[in-house]
PDB file of C-alpha atoms in Angstrom:
ATOM      1  CA  MET A   1       0.010  -0.070  -0.013  1.00  0.00           C
ATOM      2  CA  PRO A   2       2.731   2.478   0.622  1.00  0.00           C
ATOM      3  CA  ALA A   3       3.754   2.344  -3.093  1.00  0.00           C
ATOM      4  CA  ALA A   4       0.194   3.147  -4.028  1.00  0.00           C
ATOM      5  CA  GLU A   5      -0.048   6.107  -1.679  1.00  0.00           C
ATOM      6  CA  THR A   6       3.240   7.428  -3.162  1.00  0.00           C
ATOM      7  CA  VAL A   7       2.071   7.103  -6.679  1.00  0.00           C
ATOM      8  CA  ALA A   8      -1.229   8.789  -5.662  1.00  0.00           C
ATOM      9  CA  ASP A   9       0.835  11.566  -3.726  1.00  0.00           C
ATOM     10  CA  GLN A  10       3.143  11.907  -6.775  1.00  0.00           C
ATOM     11  CA  ALA A  11      -0.146  12.286  -9.045  1.00  0.00           C
ATOM     12  CA  SER A  12      -1.568  14.864  -6.647  1.00  0.00           C
ATOM     13  CA  LEU A  13       1.981  16.742  -6.436  1.00  0.00           C
ATOM     14  CA  THR A  14       2.183  16.864 -10.376  1.00  0.00           C
ATOM     15  CA  ALA A  15      -1.506  18.042 -10.646  1.00  0.00           C
ATOM     16  CA  LEU A  16      -0.802  20.789  -8.001  1.00  0.00           C
ATOM     17  CA  GLN A  17       2.361  21.829  -9.865  1.00  0.00           C
ATOM     18  CA  ALA A  18       0.595  22.016 -13.115  1.00  0.00           C
ATOM     19  CA  GLU A  19      -2.220  24.036 -11.552  1.00  0.00           C
ATOM     20  CA  LEU A  20       0.560  26.309  -9.977  1.00  0.00           C
ATOM     21  CA  ALA A  21       2.369  26.783 -13.302  1.00  0.00           C
ATOM     22  CA  GLU A  22      -1.037  27.684 -14.880  1.00  0.00           C
ATOM     23  CA  THR A  23      -2.022  30.109 -12.299  1.00  0.00           C
ATOM     24  CA  LYS A  24       1.555  31.735 -12.405  1.00  0.00           C
ATOM     25  CA  ASP A  25       1.266  31.999 -16.186  1.00  0.00           C
ATOM     26  CA  ARG A  26      -2.263  33.734 -15.874  1.00  0.00           C
ATOM     27  CA  LEU A  27      -0.908  36.011 -13.142  1.00  0.00           C
ATOM     28  CA  LEU A  28       2.104  37.057 -15.259  1.00  0.00           C
ATOM     29  CA  ARG A  29      -0.286  37.581 -18.095  1.00  0.00           C
ATOM     30  CA  ALA A  30      -2.541  39.736 -16.054  1.00  0.00           C
ATOM     31  CA  VAL A  31       0.340  41.874 -14.678  1.00  0.00           C
ATOM     32  CA  ALA A  32       1.664  42.407 -18.428  1.00  0.00           C
ATOM     33  CA  GLU A  33      -1.771  43.323 -19.531  1.00  0.00           C
ATOM     34  CA  GLN A  34      -2.168  45.790 -16.763  1.00  0.00           C
ATOM     35  CA  GLN A  35       1.134  47.280 -17.418  1.00  0.00           C
ATOM     36  CA  ASN A  36       0.216  47.644 -21.044  1.00  0.00           C
ATOM     37  CA  ILE A  37      -2.979  49.248 -20.216  1.00  0.00           C
ATOM     38  CA  ARG A  38      -1.248  51.576 -17.925  1.00  0.00           C
ATOM     39  CA  LEU A  39       1.270  52.660 -20.783  1.00  0.00           C
ATOM     40  CA  GLN A  40      -1.489  53.036 -23.224  1.00  0.00           C
ATOM     41  CA  MET A  41      -3.468  55.352 -20.770  1.00  0.00           C
ATOM     42  CA  GLN A  42      -0.212  57.405 -19.970  1.00  0.00           C
ATOM     43  CA  ARG A  43       0.331  57.702 -23.910  1.00  0.00           C
ATOM     44  CA  GLN A  44      -3.392  58.847 -24.374  1.00  0.00           C
ATOM     45  CA  CYS A  45      -3.030  61.345 -21.593  1.00  0.00           C
ATOM     46  CA  GLU A  46       0.334  62.736 -23.093  1.00  0.00           C
ATOM     47  CA  ASP A  47      -1.540  62.968 -26.408  1.00  0.00           C
ATOM     48  CA  ALA A  48      -4.461  64.757 -24.920  1.00  0.00           C
ATOM     49  CA  VAL A  49      -2.275  67.284 -23.420  1.00  0.00           C
ATOM     50  CA  LYS A  50      -0.269  67.585 -26.436  1.00  0.00           C
ATOM     51  CA  PHE A  51      -3.288  68.121 -28.806  1.00  0.00           C
ATOM     52  CA  ALA A  52      -5.626  69.816 -26.466  1.00  0.00           C
ATOM     53  CA  ALA A  53      -5.196  73.237 -28.220  1.00  0.00           C
ATOM     54  CA  SER A  54      -5.423  71.880 -31.641  1.00  0.00           C
ATOM     55  CA  GLN A  55      -8.828  73.401 -32.135  1.00  0.00           C
ATOM     56  CA  LEU A  56      -7.493  76.933 -31.021  1.00  0.00           C
ATOM     57  CA  MET A  57      -4.414  76.493 -33.079  1.00  0.00           C
ATOM     58  CA  GLY A  58      -6.616  75.636 -36.163  1.00  0.00           C
ATOM     59  CA  ASP A  59      -8.721  78.681 -35.557  1.00  0.00           C
ATOM     60  CA  LEU A  60      -5.826  80.841 -35.338  1.00  0.00           C
ATOM     61  CA  LEU A  61      -4.586  79.758 -38.688  1.00  0.00           C
ATOM     62  CA  ASP A  62      -7.462  81.742 -40.177  1.00  0.00           C
ATOM     63  CA  THR A  63      -6.123  84.801 -38.607  1.00  0.00           C
ATOM     64  CA  LEU A  64      -2.462  84.047 -39.832  1.00  0.00           C
ATOM     65  CA  ASP A  65      -3.869  83.741 -43.298  1.00  0.00           C
ATOM     66  CA  ASN A  66      -5.669  86.975 -42.979  1.00  0.00           C
ATOM     67  CA  LEU A  67      -2.466  88.820 -41.896  1.00  0.00           C
ATOM     68  CA  ARG A  68      -0.820  87.306 -44.748  1.00  0.00           C
ATOM     69  CA  ARG A  69      -3.413  88.611 -47.170  1.00  0.00           C
ATOM     70  CA  ALA A  70      -3.188  92.020 -45.617  1.00  0.00           C
ATOM     71  CA  ILE A  71       0.538  92.202 -46.282  1.00  0.00           C
ATOM     72  CA  GLU A  72       0.290  91.005 -49.772  1.00  0.00           C
ATOM     73  CA  SER A  73      -2.514  93.272 -50.648  1.00  0.00           C
ATOM     74  CA  VAL A  74      -0.295  96.487 -50.185  1.00  0.00           C
ATOM     75  CA  PRO A  75       1.115  97.397 -53.735  1.00  0.00           C
ATOM     76  CA  SER A  76       4.912  97.573 -53.942  1.00  0.00           C
ATOM     77  CA  GLU A  77       4.740 101.243 -54.794  1.00  0.00           C
ATOM     78  CA  ALA A  78       2.620 102.050 -51.585  1.00  0.00           C
ATOM     79  CA  SER A  79       4.903 100.143 -49.195  1.00  0.00           C
ATOM     80  CA  GLY A  80       7.387 102.924 -48.905  1.00  0.00           C
ATOM     81  CA  HIS A  81       4.648 105.657 -48.073  1.00  0.00           C
ATOM     82  CA  ASP A  82       4.874 107.436 -44.644  1.00  0.00           C
ATOM     83  CA  VAL A  83       1.350 106.273 -43.758  1.00  0.00           C
ATOM     84  CA  VAL A  84       1.530 102.725 -45.150  1.00  0.00           C
ATOM     85  CA  ASN A  85       5.023 101.553 -44.204  1.00  0.00           C
ATOM     86  CA  PRO A  86       4.438 101.753 -40.329  1.00  0.00           C
ATOM     87  CA  LEU A  87       1.203  99.928 -40.727  1.00  0.00           C
ATOM     88  CA  LEU A  88       2.716  97.242 -42.951  1.00  0.00           C
ATOM     89  CA  LYS A  89       5.421  96.811 -40.585  1.00  0.00           C
ATOM     90  CA  GLY A  90       3.023  96.465 -37.513  1.00  0.00           C
ATOM     91  CA  VAL A  91       1.054  93.671 -39.402  1.00  0.00           C
ATOM     92  CA  GLU A  92       4.368  91.862 -40.416  1.00  0.00           C
ATOM     93  CA  ALA A  93       5.487  92.167 -36.909  1.00  0.00           C
ATOM     94  CA  THR A  94       2.274  90.654 -35.766  1.00  0.00           C
ATOM     95  CA  GLU A  95       2.229  87.935 -38.295  1.00  0.00           C
ATOM     96  CA  SER A  96       6.006  87.009 -37.219  1.00  0.00           C
ATOM     97  CA  ASN A  97       4.969  86.987 -33.512  1.00  0.00           C
ATOM     98  CA  LEU A  98       2.057  84.759 -34.100  1.00  0.00           C
ATOM     99  CA  LEU A  99       4.097  82.237 -36.296  1.00  0.00           C
ATOM    100  CA  ALA A 100       6.725  82.182 -33.539  1.00  0.00           C
ATOM    101  CA  THR A 101       4.143  81.620 -30.723  1.00  0.00           C
ATOM    102  CA  LEU A 102       2.650  78.852 -32.746  1.00  0.00           C
ATOM    103  CA  ALA A 103       5.969  77.268 -33.283  1.00  0.00           C
ATOM    104  CA  ARG A 104       6.818  77.333 -29.649  1.00  0.00           C
ATOM    105  CA  HIS A 105       3.691  75.282 -29.117  1.00  0.00           C
ATOM    106  CA  GLY A 106       4.612  72.659 -31.768  1.00  0.00           C
ATOM    107  CA  VAL A 107       2.877  74.110 -34.926  1.00  0.00           C
ATOM    108  CA  GLN A 108       5.122  73.793 -38.137  1.00  0.00           C
ATOM    109  CA  ARG A 109       4.338  75.198 -41.504  1.00  0.00           C
ATOM    110  CA  ILE A 110       3.818  72.879 -44.457  1.00  0.00           C
ATOM    111  CA  ASP A 111       5.201  74.637 -47.786  1.00  0.00           C
ATOM    112  CA  PRO A 112       5.579  71.938 -50.283  1.00  0.00           C
ATOM    113  CA  LEU A 113       6.314  73.985 -53.380  1.00  0.00           C
ATOM    114  CA  GLY A 114       8.443  71.844 -55.805  1.00  0.00           C
ATOM    115  CA  GLN A 115       7.796  68.810 -53.674  1.00  0.00           C
ATOM    116  CA  ALA A 116       6.012  65.473 -54.572  1.00  0.00           C
ATOM    117  CA  PHE A 117       2.170  65.770 -53.847  1.00  0.00           C
ATOM    118  CA  ASP A 118       1.476  63.913 -50.758  1.00  0.00           C
ATOM    119  CA  PRO A 119      -2.309  63.250 -49.892  1.00  0.00           C
ATOM    120  CA  HIS A 120      -1.591  62.823 -46.374  1.00  0.00           C
ATOM    121  CA  HIS A 121      -0.148  66.525 -46.200  1.00  0.00           C
ATOM    122  CA  HIS A 122      -1.704  68.211 -49.269  1.00  0.00           C
ATOM    123  CA  HIS A 123      -5.068  68.934 -50.646  1.00  0.00           C
ATOM    124  CA  ALA A 124      -4.979  69.168 -54.473  1.00  0.00           C
ATOM    125  CA  ILE A 125      -7.328  71.892 -55.678  1.00  0.00           C
ATOM    126  CA  PHE A 126      -6.314  71.861 -59.238  1.00  0.00           C
ATOM    127  CA  GLN A 127      -4.063  70.272 -61.725  1.00  0.00           C
ATOM    128  CA  ARG A 128      -2.017  72.115 -64.351  1.00  0.00           C
ATOM    129  CA  PRO A 129      -0.122  71.014 -67.421  1.00  0.00           C
ATOM    130  CA  ASP A 130       3.598  71.921 -66.749  1.00  0.00           C
ATOM    131  CA  ALA A 131       6.417  70.746 -69.082  1.00  0.00           C
ATOM    132  CA  THR A 132       9.070  71.924 -66.546  1.00  0.00           C
ATOM    133  CA  ALA A 133       7.945  70.068 -63.536  1.00  0.00           C
ATOM    134  CA  ALA A 134       7.812  66.183 -62.995  1.00  0.00           C
ATOM    135  CA  GLU A 135       4.077  65.034 -62.882  1.00  0.00           C
ATOM    136  CA  GLY A 136       2.673  64.930 -59.304  1.00  0.00           C
ATOM    137  CA  THR A 137       4.971  67.843 -58.261  1.00  0.00           C
ATOM    138  CA  VAL A 138       3.372  70.749 -56.366  1.00  0.00           C
ATOM    139  CA  VAL A 139       3.622  73.785 -58.733  1.00  0.00           C
ATOM    140  CA  GLU A 140       1.602  76.210 -56.620  1.00  0.00           C
ATOM    141  CA  VAL A 141       0.664  76.701 -53.058  1.00  0.00           C
ATOM    142  CA  LEU A 142      -2.705  78.400 -52.625  1.00  0.00           C
ATOM    143  CA  GLN A 143      -2.631  78.014 -48.816  1.00  0.00           C
ATOM    144  CA  PRO A 144       0.226  76.689 -46.789  1.00  0.00           C
ATOM    145  CA  GLY A 145      -0.649  73.797 -44.384  1.00  0.00           C
ATOM    146  CA  TYR A 146       0.351  73.219 -40.652  1.00  0.00           C
ATOM    147  CA  MET A 147       1.081  70.440 -38.473  1.00  0.00           C
ATOM    148  CA  LEU A 148       0.912  70.201 -34.748  1.00  0.00           C
ATOM    149  CA  HIS A 149       3.461  67.812 -33.253  1.00  0.00           C
ATOM    150  CA  GLY A 150       3.754  65.806 -36.339  1.00  0.00           C
ATOM    151  CA  ARG A 151      -0.063  65.595 -37.028  1.00  0.00           C
ATOM    152  CA  VAL A 152      -1.789  67.453 -39.855  1.00  0.00           C
ATOM    153  CA  LEU A 153      -3.510  70.390 -38.435  1.00  0.00           C
ATOM    154  CA  ARG A 154      -4.476  71.639 -41.902  1.00  0.00           C
ATOM    155  CA  PRO A 155      -3.351  70.280 -45.289  1.00  0.00           C
ATOM    156  CA  ALA A 156      -1.699  72.719 -47.650  1.00  0.00           C
ATOM    157  CA  MET A 157      -3.912  73.559 -50.586  1.00  0.00           C
ATOM    158  CA  VAL A 158      -2.025  73.049 -53.731  1.00  0.00           C
ATOM    159  CA  GLY A 159      -1.778  72.856 -57.465  1.00  0.00           C
ATOM    160  CA  VAL A 160      -0.259  69.775 -59.064  1.00  0.00           C
ATOM    161  CA  ALA A 161       1.768  69.435 -62.324  1.00  0.00           C
ATOM    162  CA  VAL A 162       0.446  66.871 -64.965  1.00  0.00           C
ATOM    163  CA  ARG A 163       1.810  66.223 -68.291  1.00  0.00           C
ATOM    164  CA  GLY A 164      -1.617  66.329 -70.063  1.00  0.00           C
ATOM    165  CA  SER A 165      -0.856  67.507 -73.565  1.00  0.00           C
ATOM    166  CA  GLN A 166       2.278  65.514 -73.904  1.00  0.00           C
ATOM    167  CA  HIS A 167       0.416  62.308 -73.128  1.00  0.00           C
ATOM    168  CA  GLY A 168      -2.330  63.128 -75.488  1.00  0.00           C
ATOM    169  CA  GLY A 169      -5.100  63.839 -73.004  1.00  0.00           C
ATOM    170  CA  PRO A 170      -6.501  66.793 -71.295  1.00  0.00           C
ATOM    171  CA  PRO A 171      -5.444  67.341 -67.579  1.00  0.00           C
ATOM    172  CA  ARG A 172      -7.151  65.354 -65.173  1.00  0.00           C
ATOM    173  CA  ASP A 173      -9.141  66.642 -62.041  1.00  0.00           C
ATOM    174  CA  ASP A 174      -9.132  63.399 -60.028  1.00  0.00           C
ATOM    175  CA  LEU A 175      -6.146  63.899 -57.767  1.00  0.00           C
ATOM    176  CA  ALA A 176      -8.109  65.514 -54.956  1.00  0.00           C
TER     177      ALA A 176
END
């Protein structure tokens, strides 16, 4: 009988060891999952803080565009005038200050002139036949785009070069 008890004890011990190993594995997996969730929540909190002002930044871009339009609307012959010159300098200083402030908070300008069209960063408004530029190259920037900490805040509005007449067909409008 002692041999039978030893075999039964051995089987019981083996079953308990297997159950312990399974419980230990489940515990380790639960701890790892908890740590992953904690890291994910930490990243989400950091992103929430980093991008919390994205709506405000986007709204300020309209003001920045209007400042640029005001600067560009002054005829070159009027820019040296005693009344216009201080006003123009003030608007330029305001634009520069706003750009610097946005840059301090992670906003970067996208000015893709001469670069390849990228639908993730650019919004094609039109296509233009251009024999001097490679097909798919940005040939005109209607409105610069902006990124906030590497994310597109507003895509650049661009015109893109096509070969059109050299390939025997009219320019396409399907890039956008």
